[in-house]
JSON list of C-alpha atoms in Angstrom, two decimals:
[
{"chain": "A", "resi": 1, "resn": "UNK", "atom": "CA", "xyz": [0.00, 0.00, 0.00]},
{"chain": "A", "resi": 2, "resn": "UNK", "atom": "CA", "xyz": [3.26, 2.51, 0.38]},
{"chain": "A", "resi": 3, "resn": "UNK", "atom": "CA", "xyz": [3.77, 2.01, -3.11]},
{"chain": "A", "resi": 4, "resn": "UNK", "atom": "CA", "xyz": [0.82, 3.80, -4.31]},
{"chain": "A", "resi": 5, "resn": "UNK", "atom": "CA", "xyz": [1.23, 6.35, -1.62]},
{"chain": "A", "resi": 6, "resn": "UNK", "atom": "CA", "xyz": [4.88, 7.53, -2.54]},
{"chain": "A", "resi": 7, "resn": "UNK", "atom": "CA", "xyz": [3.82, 10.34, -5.62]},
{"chain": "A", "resi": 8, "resn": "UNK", "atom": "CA", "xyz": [6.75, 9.52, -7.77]},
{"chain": "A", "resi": 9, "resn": "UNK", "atom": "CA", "xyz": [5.55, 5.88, -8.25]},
{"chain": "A", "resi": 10, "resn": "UNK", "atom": "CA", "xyz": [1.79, 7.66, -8.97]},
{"chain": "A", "resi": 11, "resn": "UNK", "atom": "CA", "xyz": [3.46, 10.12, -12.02]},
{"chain": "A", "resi": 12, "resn": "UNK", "atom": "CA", "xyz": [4.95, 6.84, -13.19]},
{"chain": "A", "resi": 13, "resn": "UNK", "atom": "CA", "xyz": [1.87, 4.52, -13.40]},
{"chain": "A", "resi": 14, "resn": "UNK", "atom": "CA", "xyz": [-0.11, 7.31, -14.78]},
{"chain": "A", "resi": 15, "resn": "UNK", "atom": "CA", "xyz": [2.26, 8.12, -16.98]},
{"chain": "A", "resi": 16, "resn": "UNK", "atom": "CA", "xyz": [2.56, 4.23, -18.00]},
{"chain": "A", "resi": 17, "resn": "UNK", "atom": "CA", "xyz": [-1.02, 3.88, -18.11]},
{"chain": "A", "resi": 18, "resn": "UNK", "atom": "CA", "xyz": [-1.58, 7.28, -20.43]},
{"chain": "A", "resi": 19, "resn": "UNK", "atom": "CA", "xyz": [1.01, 5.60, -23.09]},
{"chain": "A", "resi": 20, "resn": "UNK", "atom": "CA", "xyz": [-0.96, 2.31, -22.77]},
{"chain": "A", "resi": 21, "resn": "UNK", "atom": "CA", "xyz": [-4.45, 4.12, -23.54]},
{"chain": "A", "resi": 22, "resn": "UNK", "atom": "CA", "xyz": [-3.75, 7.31, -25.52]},
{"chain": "A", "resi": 23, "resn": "UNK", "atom": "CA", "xyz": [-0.81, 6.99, -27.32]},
{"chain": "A", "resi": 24, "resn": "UNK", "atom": "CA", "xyz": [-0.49, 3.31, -28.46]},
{"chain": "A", "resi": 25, "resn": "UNK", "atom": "CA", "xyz": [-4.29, 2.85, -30.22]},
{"chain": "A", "resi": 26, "resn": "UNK", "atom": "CA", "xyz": [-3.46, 6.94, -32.13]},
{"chain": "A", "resi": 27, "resn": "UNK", "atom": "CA", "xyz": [0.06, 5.55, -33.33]},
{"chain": "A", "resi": 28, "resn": "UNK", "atom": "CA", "xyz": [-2.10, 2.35, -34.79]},
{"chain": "A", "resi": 29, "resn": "UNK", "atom": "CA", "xyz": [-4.56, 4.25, -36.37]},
{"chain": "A", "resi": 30, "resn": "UNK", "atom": "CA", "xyz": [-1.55, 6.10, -38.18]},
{"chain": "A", "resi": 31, "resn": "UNK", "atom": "CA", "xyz": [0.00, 3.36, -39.47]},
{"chain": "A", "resi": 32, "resn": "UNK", "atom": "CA", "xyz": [-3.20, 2.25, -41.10]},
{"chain": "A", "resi": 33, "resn": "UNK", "atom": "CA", "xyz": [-3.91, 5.43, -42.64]},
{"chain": "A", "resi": 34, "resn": "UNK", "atom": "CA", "xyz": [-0.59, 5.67, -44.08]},
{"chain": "A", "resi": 35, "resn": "UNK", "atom": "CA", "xyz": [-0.90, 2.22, -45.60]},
{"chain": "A", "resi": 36, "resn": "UNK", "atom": "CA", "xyz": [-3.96, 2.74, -46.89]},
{"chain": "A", "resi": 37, "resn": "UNK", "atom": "CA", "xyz": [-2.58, 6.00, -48.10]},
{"chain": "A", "resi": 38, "resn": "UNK", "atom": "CA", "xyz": [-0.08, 4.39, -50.09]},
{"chain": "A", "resi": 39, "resn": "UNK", "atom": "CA", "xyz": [-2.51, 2.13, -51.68]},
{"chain": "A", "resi": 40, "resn": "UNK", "atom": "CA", "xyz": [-4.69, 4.60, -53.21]},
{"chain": "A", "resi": 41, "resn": "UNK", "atom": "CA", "xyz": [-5.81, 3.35, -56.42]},
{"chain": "A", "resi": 42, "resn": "UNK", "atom": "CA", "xyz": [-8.12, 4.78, -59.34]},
{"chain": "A", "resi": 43, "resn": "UNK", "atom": "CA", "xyz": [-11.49, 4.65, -58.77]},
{"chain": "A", "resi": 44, "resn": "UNK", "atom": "CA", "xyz": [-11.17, 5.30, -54.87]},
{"chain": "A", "resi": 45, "resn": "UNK", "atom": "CA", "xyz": [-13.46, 7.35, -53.10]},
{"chain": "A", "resi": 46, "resn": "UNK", "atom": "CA", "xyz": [-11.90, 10.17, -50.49]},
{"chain": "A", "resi": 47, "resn": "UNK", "atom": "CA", "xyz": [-12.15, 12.87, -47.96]},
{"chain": "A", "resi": 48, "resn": "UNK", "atom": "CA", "xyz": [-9.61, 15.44, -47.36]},
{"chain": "A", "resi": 49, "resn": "UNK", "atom": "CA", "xyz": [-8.69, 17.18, -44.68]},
{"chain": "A", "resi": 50, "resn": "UNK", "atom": "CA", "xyz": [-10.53, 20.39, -45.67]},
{"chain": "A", "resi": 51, "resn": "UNK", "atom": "CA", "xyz": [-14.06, 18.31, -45.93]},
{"chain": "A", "resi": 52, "resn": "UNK", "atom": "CA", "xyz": [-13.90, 17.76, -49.35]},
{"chain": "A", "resi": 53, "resn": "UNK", "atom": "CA", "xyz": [-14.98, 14.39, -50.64]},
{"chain": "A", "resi": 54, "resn": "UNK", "atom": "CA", "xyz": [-13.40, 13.48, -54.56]},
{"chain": "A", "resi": 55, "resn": "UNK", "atom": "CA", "xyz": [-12.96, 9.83, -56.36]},
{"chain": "A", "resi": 56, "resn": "UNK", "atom": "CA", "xyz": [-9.43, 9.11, -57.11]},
{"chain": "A", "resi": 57, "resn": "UNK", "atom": "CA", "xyz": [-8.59, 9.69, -61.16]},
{"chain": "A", "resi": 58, "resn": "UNK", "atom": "CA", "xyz": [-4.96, 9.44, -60.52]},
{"chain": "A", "resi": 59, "resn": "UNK", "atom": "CA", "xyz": [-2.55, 8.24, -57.96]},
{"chain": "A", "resi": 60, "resn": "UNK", "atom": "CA", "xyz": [1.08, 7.16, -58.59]},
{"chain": "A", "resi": 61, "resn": "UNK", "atom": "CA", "xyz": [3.38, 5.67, -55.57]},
{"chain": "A", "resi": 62, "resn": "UNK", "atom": "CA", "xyz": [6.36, 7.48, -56.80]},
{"chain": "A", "resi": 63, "resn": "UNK", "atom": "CA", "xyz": [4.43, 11.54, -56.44]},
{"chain": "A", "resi": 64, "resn": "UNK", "atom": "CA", "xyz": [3.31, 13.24, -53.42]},
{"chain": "A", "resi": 65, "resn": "UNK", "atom": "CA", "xyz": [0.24, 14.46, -54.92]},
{"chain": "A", "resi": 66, "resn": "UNK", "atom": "CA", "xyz": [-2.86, 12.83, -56.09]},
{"chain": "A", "resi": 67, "resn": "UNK", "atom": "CA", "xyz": [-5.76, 13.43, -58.56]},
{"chain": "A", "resi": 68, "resn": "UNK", "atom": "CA", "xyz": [-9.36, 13.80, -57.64]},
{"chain": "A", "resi": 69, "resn": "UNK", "atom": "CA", "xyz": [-12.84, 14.58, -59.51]},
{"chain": "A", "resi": 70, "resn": "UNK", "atom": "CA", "xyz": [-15.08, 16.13, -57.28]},
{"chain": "A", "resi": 71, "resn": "UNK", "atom": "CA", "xyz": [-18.05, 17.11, -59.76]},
{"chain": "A", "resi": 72, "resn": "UNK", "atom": "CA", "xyz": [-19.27, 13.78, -61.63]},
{"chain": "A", "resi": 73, "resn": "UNK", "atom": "CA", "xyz": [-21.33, 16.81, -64.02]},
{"chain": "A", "resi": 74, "resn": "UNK", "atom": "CA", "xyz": [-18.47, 17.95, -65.07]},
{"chain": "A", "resi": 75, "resn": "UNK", "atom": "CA", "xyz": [-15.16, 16.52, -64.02]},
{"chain": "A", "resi": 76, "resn": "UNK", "atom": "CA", "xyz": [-13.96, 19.13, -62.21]},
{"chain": "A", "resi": 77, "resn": "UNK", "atom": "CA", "xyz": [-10.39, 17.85, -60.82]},
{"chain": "A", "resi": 78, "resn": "UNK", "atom": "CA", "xyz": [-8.22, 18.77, -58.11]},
{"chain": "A", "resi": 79, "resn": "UNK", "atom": "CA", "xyz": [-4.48, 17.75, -57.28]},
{"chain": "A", "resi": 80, "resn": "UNK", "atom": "CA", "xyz": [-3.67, 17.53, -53.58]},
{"chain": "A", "resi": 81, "resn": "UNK", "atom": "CA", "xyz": [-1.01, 16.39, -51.47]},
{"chain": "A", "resi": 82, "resn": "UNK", "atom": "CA", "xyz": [-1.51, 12.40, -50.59]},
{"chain": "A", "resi": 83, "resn": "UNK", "atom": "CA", "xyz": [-1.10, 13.94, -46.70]},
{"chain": "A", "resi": 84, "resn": "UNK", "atom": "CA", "xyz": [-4.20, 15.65, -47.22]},
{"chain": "A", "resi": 85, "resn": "UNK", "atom": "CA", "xyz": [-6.43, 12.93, -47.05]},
{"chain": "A", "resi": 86, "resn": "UNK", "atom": "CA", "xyz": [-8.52, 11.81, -44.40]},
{"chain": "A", "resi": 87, "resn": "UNK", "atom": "CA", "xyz": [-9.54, 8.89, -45.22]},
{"chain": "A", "resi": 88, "resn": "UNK", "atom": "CA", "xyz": [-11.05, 6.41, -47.49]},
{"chain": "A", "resi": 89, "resn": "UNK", "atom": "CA", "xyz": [-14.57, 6.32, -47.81]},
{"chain": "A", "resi": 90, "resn": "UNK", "atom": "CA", "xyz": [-16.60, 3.39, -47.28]},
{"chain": "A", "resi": 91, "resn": "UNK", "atom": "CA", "xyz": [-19.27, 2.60, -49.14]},
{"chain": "A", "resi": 92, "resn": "UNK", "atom": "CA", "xyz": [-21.40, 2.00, -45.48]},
{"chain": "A", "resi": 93, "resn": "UNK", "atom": "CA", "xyz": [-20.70, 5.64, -45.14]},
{"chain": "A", "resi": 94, "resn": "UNK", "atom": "CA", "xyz": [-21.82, 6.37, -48.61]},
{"chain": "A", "resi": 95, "resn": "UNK", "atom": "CA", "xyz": [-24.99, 4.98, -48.36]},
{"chain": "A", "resi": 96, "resn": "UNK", "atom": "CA", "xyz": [-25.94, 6.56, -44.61]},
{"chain": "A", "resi": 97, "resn": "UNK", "atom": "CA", "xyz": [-25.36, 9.95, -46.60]},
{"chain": "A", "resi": 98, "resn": "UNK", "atom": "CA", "xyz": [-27.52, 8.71, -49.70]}
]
């Protein structure tokens, strides 16, 4: 029962404990946005950053930036920055908005 008394060894375990539930699960979520990131194929539907939802036209492994349509009407495009994006959109998502 000292041990949890003494406030150094409390700072530690909460410490511990904020890695353990904060940290770890946002540095996993990351890494699968980055892979999925670096998958982005044609025909991919996206959000950016700024709100904006596109389908992918373009996106090459080797550039930075990537190619979206965001008007099916017209084919309005837009080239962003592949660190822009959100996310990928699911087509569950796609349908709760339809």
């Amino acid at each position: 029962m000292q041990i949890l008394g003494d406030p150094f060894m409390l700072i530690i375990i909460s410490g511990i404990l904020f890695i353990l539930l904060v940290l770890r699960p946002q540095q996993k979520q990351m890494k699968q946005l980055q892979e999925s990131l670096a998958n982005l194929k044609k025909n991919d539907r996206v959000k950016t950053t700024g709100g904006v939802y596109g389908t992918v036209v373009q996106a090459n492994a080797d550039e930075s930036t990537v190619i979206l349509r965001i008007d099916e009407n017209t084919g309005t495009r837009i080239t962003i920055d592949r660190d822009k994006i959100a996310g990928i959109v699911v087509e569950e998502e796609k349908e709760k908005t339809s």
